[in-house]
Coordinates of C-alpha atoms in Angstrom, one line a residue:
A659 CA -102.6 -164.6 -22.9
D660 CA -105.5 -166.9 -22.6
N661 CA -108.0 -165.3 -20.3
T662 CA -110.7 -168.0 -20.5
A663 CA -109.6 -169.6 -17.2
A664 CA -108.6 -166.3 -15.6
F665 CA -112.1 -164.7 -15.5
K666 CA -115.6 -165.0 -17.1
G667 CA -115.7 -161.3 -18.0
A668 CA -113.5 -158.2 -17.8
I669 CA -113.4 -154.5 -18.8
V670 CA -110.9 -151.7 -18.5
V671 CA -112.2 -148.1 -18.7
D672 CA -110.5 -144.7 -18.7
A673 CA -112.2 -142.9 -15.8
A674 CA -111.8 -139.4 -17.3
S675 CA -113.6 -140.1 -20.6
G676 CA -115.4 -143.4 -19.9
A677 CA -113.6 -144.8 -23.0
V678 CA -113.3 -148.6 -23.0
L679 CA -109.6 -149.6 -23.4
F680 CA -110.1 -153.3 -23.2
E681 CA -113.0 -155.7 -23.0
D682 CA -113.3 -159.5 -22.9
R683 CA -116.9 -160.8 -22.5
A684 CA -117.7 -157.5 -20.7
D685 CA -121.4 -158.3 -21.0
Y686 CA -121.1 -161.6 -19.2
V687 CA -124.0 -161.7 -16.7
G688 CA -123.4 -163.4 -13.4
P689 CA -123.4 -162.9 -9.6
P690 CA -121.1 -160.0 -8.4
A691 CA -121.0 -161.3 -4.8
S692 CA -119.9 -158.4 -2.5
V693 CA -119.2 -156.0 -5.3
T694 CA -123.0 -155.5 -4.9
K695 CA -122.1 -153.3 -1.9
L696 CA -121.1 -150.5 -4.3
M697 CA -124.7 -149.8 -5.0
T698 CA -125.5 -150.0 -1.3
F699 CA -122.8 -147.4 -0.7
L700 CA -124.2 -145.2 -3.5
L701 CA -127.7 -145.1 -2.0
V702 CA -126.4 -144.3 1.5
H703 CA -124.2 -141.6 0.0
E704 CA -127.1 -140.0 -1.9
R705 CA -129.1 -139.8 1.3
L706 CA -126.2 -138.2 3.0
A707 CA -125.9 -135.7 0.1
R708 CA -129.6 -134.9 0.3
G709 CA -129.3 -134.3 4.1
D710 CA -131.7 -137.1 5.0
L711 CA -128.9 -138.7 7.1
T712 CA -125.5 -137.5 8.5
L713 CA -122.4 -139.5 9.1
T714 CA -123.2 -139.4 12.8
T715 CA -126.8 -140.6 12.5
P716 CA -127.1 -143.6 14.8
V717 CA -128.2 -146.9 13.2
T718 CA -129.8 -149.4 15.5
V719 CA -129.1 -153.0 14.5
T720 CA -132.2 -155.2 14.0
A721 CA -132.4 -158.9 14.6
E722 CA -132.5 -159.5 10.9
A723 CA -129.3 -157.5 10.4
A724 CA -127.6 -159.3 13.3
R725 CA -128.2 -162.7 11.7
T726 CA -127.0 -161.9 8.2
G727 CA -124.0 -164.3 8.0
G728 CA -120.9 -164.4 5.8
S729 CA -118.3 -161.6 6.2
Q730 CA -119.4 -159.5 9.1
V731 CA -118.5 -157.3 12.0
Y732 CA -120.7 -159.4 14.4
L733 CA -123.3 -156.8 15.0
A734 CA -125.6 -157.7 17.9
E735 CA -129.3 -156.8 17.9
K736 CA -129.9 -153.4 19.5
E737 CA -126.3 -152.3 19.2
S738 CA -126.1 -148.9 17.6
F739 CA -123.4 -147.3 15.4
P740 CA -123.0 -144.1 13.4
V741 CA -123.6 -144.3 9.6
E742 CA -119.9 -143.5 9.1
E743 CA -118.6 -146.5 11.1
L744 CA -121.0 -148.9 9.2
L745 CA -119.8 -147.5 5.9
Y746 CA -116.2 -148.3 6.8
A747 CA -117.4 -151.8 7.9
L748 CA -119.2 -152.2 4.6
M749 CA -116.3 -151.2 2.4
I750 CA -113.3 -152.5 4.3
A751 CA -114.5 -155.7 6.0
S752 CA -117.2 -156.3 3.4
A753 CA -119.6 -156.7 6.3
N754 CA -123.0 -158.2 5.3
D755 CA -124.5 -157.3 8.6
A756 CA -123.6 -153.7 8.2
A757 CA -125.1 -153.7 4.7
T758 CA -128.4 -155.1 6.0
A759 CA -128.4 -152.6 9.0
L760 CA -127.9 -149.6 6.7
A761 CA -130.5 -151.0 4.2
I762 CA -133.2 -151.4 6.8
H763 CA -132.4 -148.0 8.4
L764 CA -132.6 -146.3 5.1
A765 CA -135.7 -147.9 3.5
G766 CA -137.5 -149.5 6.4
S767 CA -137.0 -153.1 5.2
R768 CA -134.5 -155.0 3.2
A769 CA -137.0 -155.6 0.4
A770 CA -137.8 -151.8 0.1
F771 CA -134.0 -151.1 -0.1
V772 CA -133.6 -153.7 -2.9
E773 CA -136.3 -151.9 -4.8
L774 CA -134.4 -148.6 -4.5
M775 CA -131.2 -150.4 -5.7
N776 CA -133.0 -151.6 -8.8
E777 CA -134.5 -148.2 -9.5
R778 CA -131.1 -146.6 -9.2
A779 CA -129.5 -149.3 -11.4
H780 CA -132.2 -148.6 -14.1
S781 CA -131.6 -144.8 -13.9
L782 CA -127.9 -145.3 -14.3
G783 CA -128.5 -147.4 -17.4
L784 CA -127.3 -150.7 -16.0
K785 CA -129.1 -152.9 -18.5
D786 CA -127.9 -156.3 -17.3
T787 CA -128.2 -155.7 -13.5
T788 CA -130.8 -157.0 -11.1
F789 CA -130.2 -156.6 -7.4
R790 CA -131.9 -158.9 -4.8
S791 CA -129.8 -158.1 -1.7
P792 CA -127.9 -155.2 -0.2
H793 CA -124.8 -157.4 0.2
G794 CA -124.4 -160.0 -2.5
L795 CA -124.8 -163.2 -0.5
P796 CA -126.3 -166.0 -2.5
P797 CA -130.1 -166.6 -2.2
S798 CA -131.2 -169.4 0.1
S799 CA -132.2 -171.4 -2.9
R800 CA -128.6 -171.3 -4.1
K801 CA -130.0 -170.7 -7.6
T802 CA -127.7 -168.2 -9.4
A803 CA -130.7 -166.8 -11.3
E804 CA -132.5 -165.9 -8.1
G805 CA -129.6 -163.8 -6.7
D806 CA -127.9 -160.6 -7.6
L807 CA -126.8 -160.4 -11.2
T808 CA -124.7 -157.9 -13.2
S809 CA -122.0 -157.6 -15.8
P810 CA -118.4 -156.2 -15.8
R811 CA -119.7 -153.3 -18.1
D812 CA -122.5 -152.4 -15.6
L813 CA -120.1 -152.6 -12.7
A814 CA -117.7 -150.3 -14.5
T815 CA -120.5 -147.8 -15.1
L816 CA -121.5 -147.9 -11.4
S817 CA -117.8 -147.5 -10.4
L818 CA -117.3 -144.5 -12.6
H819 CA -120.5 -142.9 -11.2
L820 CA -119.2 -143.5 -7.6
L821 CA -115.8 -142.0 -8.4
R822 CA -117.3 -138.9 -10.0
T823 CA -120.0 -138.2 -7.5
T824 CA -119.0 -139.7 -4.1
D825 CA -116.1 -139.9 -1.6
V826 CA -116.0 -143.7 -2.0
L827 CA -112.2 -143.7 -2.1
R828 CA -112.2 -142.3 1.5
Y829 CA -113.4 -145.7 2.6
T830 CA -112.0 -148.1 -0.1
S831 CA -108.4 -146.9 0.3
V832 CA -108.2 -147.7 4.0
K833 CA -106.1 -150.8 4.6
L834 CA -106.7 -151.3 8.3
R835 CA -109.3 -149.9 10.7
T836 CA -110.7 -150.8 14.1
F837 CA -114.5 -151.3 14.4
R838 CA -116.2 -151.2 17.8
P839 CA -113.4 -150.3 20.3
G840 CA -113.6 -152.3 23.5
P841 CA -113.7 -156.0 24.4
K842 CA -115.6 -156.9 21.1
R843 CA -113.2 -154.9 18.9
I844 CA -112.5 -156.0 15.4
D845 CA -109.4 -155.0 13.4
M846 CA -110.8 -154.8 9.9
D847 CA -108.3 -155.7 7.2
N848 CA -109.3 -154.6 3.7
H849 CA -110.2 -157.6 1.4
N850 CA -108.6 -155.7 -1.6
N851 CA -105.1 -157.3 -1.6
L852 CA -103.9 -154.8 -4.3
L853 CA -103.9 -151.9 -1.9
G854 CA -100.3 -150.9 -1.2
K855 CA -99.0 -153.6 -3.6
V856 CA -100.0 -152.3 -7.0
A857 CA -99.1 -148.7 -7.8
G858 CA -102.0 -146.3 -7.4
V859 CA -104.7 -148.7 -6.4
D860 CA -107.1 -147.1 -4.0
G861 CA -110.4 -149.0 -4.5
L862 CA -113.0 -150.3 -4.9
K863 CA -114.6 -153.6 -3.9
T864 CA -113.9 -157.3 -3.9
G865 CA -116.4 -160.1 -4.0
F866 CA -116.4 -163.9 -3.6
T867 CA -119.0 -166.6 -3.3
R868 CA -118.8 -170.1 -4.7
G869 CA -121.4 -169.2 -7.4
A870 CA -119.7 -165.9 -8.3
G871 CA -116.1 -167.0 -8.1
F872 CA -113.7 -164.1 -7.3
C873 CA -114.7 -160.7 -8.5
L874 CA -113.2 -157.2 -8.2
A875 CA -114.0 -153.7 -9.3
A876 CA -110.6 -152.0 -9.0
T877 CA -109.4 -148.4 -9.6
A878 CA -105.9 -146.9 -9.7
L879 CA -104.5 -143.4 -10.2
R880 CA -101.1 -142.8 -11.8
N881 CA -99.7 -139.5 -13.0
G882 CA -103.1 -137.9 -12.8
R883 CA -104.8 -140.6 -14.9
R884 CA -107.4 -143.0 -13.4
L885 CA -108.5 -146.4 -14.6
V886 CA -111.3 -148.7 -13.6
V887 CA -110.8 -152.4 -14.1
V888 CA -113.6 -155.0 -13.4
T889 CA -113.2 -158.7 -13.6
M890 CA -115.9 -161.3 -12.7
G891 CA -115.7 -165.1 -12.1
S892 CA -112.0 -165.8 -11.4
P893 CA -111.2 -169.3 -10.0
D894 CA -109.2 -168.0 -7.1
S895 CA -108.1 -164.7 -5.5
K896 CA -104.5 -165.0 -6.7
T897 CA -105.5 -165.4 -10.4
R898 CA -107.9 -162.5 -10.0
D899 CA -105.4 -160.2 -8.4
I900 CA -102.6 -161.0 -11.0
K901 CA -105.0 -160.5 -13.8
I902 CA -106.3 -157.1 -12.5
A903 CA -102.6 -156.0 -12.1
E904 CA -101.9 -157.0 -15.7
L905 CA -105.0 -155.2 -17.0
L906 CA -104.0 -152.1 -15.1
E907 CA -100.5 -152.1 -16.7
R908 CA -102.0 -152.7 -20.1
G909 CA -104.6 -149.9 -19.6
F910 CA -102.1 -147.3 -18.5
R911 CA -99.8 -148.1 -21.5
Q912 CA -102.8 -147.6 -23.8
L913 CA -103.7 -144.2 -22.4
P914 CA -102.7 -141.3 -24.6
P915 CA -99.9 -139.2 -23.0
V916 CA -100.9 -136.5 -20.5
P917 CA -100.6 -133.0 -21.9
A918 CA -97.7 -131.3 -20.2
A919 CA -99.8 -128.6 -18.4
A920 CA -102.1 -131.3 -16.9
A921 CA -99.1 -133.4 -15.9
A922 CA -97.6 -130.4 -14.1
I923 CA -100.8 -129.8 -12.2
A924 CA -101.0 -133.5 -11.3
G925 CA -97.5 -133.3 -10.0
A926 CA -96.3 -135.8 -12.6
P927 CA -92.8 -135.3 -14.0
V928 CA -93.0 -133.3 -17.3
L929 CA -90.8 -135.0 -19.9
P930 CA -89.3 -132.8 -22.7

């Protein structure tokens, strides 16, 4: 199949081994849009793991966070929410205001948080990645080169790290959740259309801006085997979602068969 129009870059990785099962322009460098939020999640998770924060730590919304724009949960200045609620908003609603609120709470300023993002990207070996925001919105200049940049390969590395060291799936697998009960309540609907539609999909993060096109870092678990698929730069969400579904089918077909003992543990049917 001709993939040229379907995406600008793609990669399929076996989560257990990190082996690349498929790649097509996997080192394409471009804007990831909201897939950027995977790094924001990682930094918050690492602070939680260190005990610097807890899930119930209140985060007070600054004026800067309140006026972030794009996908949001309409945070108002001086509103306060626990870290956990903001993480759900970040991963389900792709809330840019939640990303900014968490960034400022964690590092004192957006710029300081972006520095932490880049240090972490460097330590994870993400060689084509530069972060310039905690959320992935385009820069005010609208110049691609001045915004967040990464590659499908780097996003796959980041996704694998999240799957191995964090509880990211607890957030990314949720299809619907309410934010801020009361008159200003928002029913957050997960932007990942593959949840509940493509077998085993339980994450991770979608992204779209005009400059980035449609991006998705997806993961699925079948018969105890997990894959990560990343595509960047699809022309529309339908093309992106169909392509990711195709790449998942192809990837699972390519995986070597599960040893019987492992299959039994994973609850998969053991074939003679």
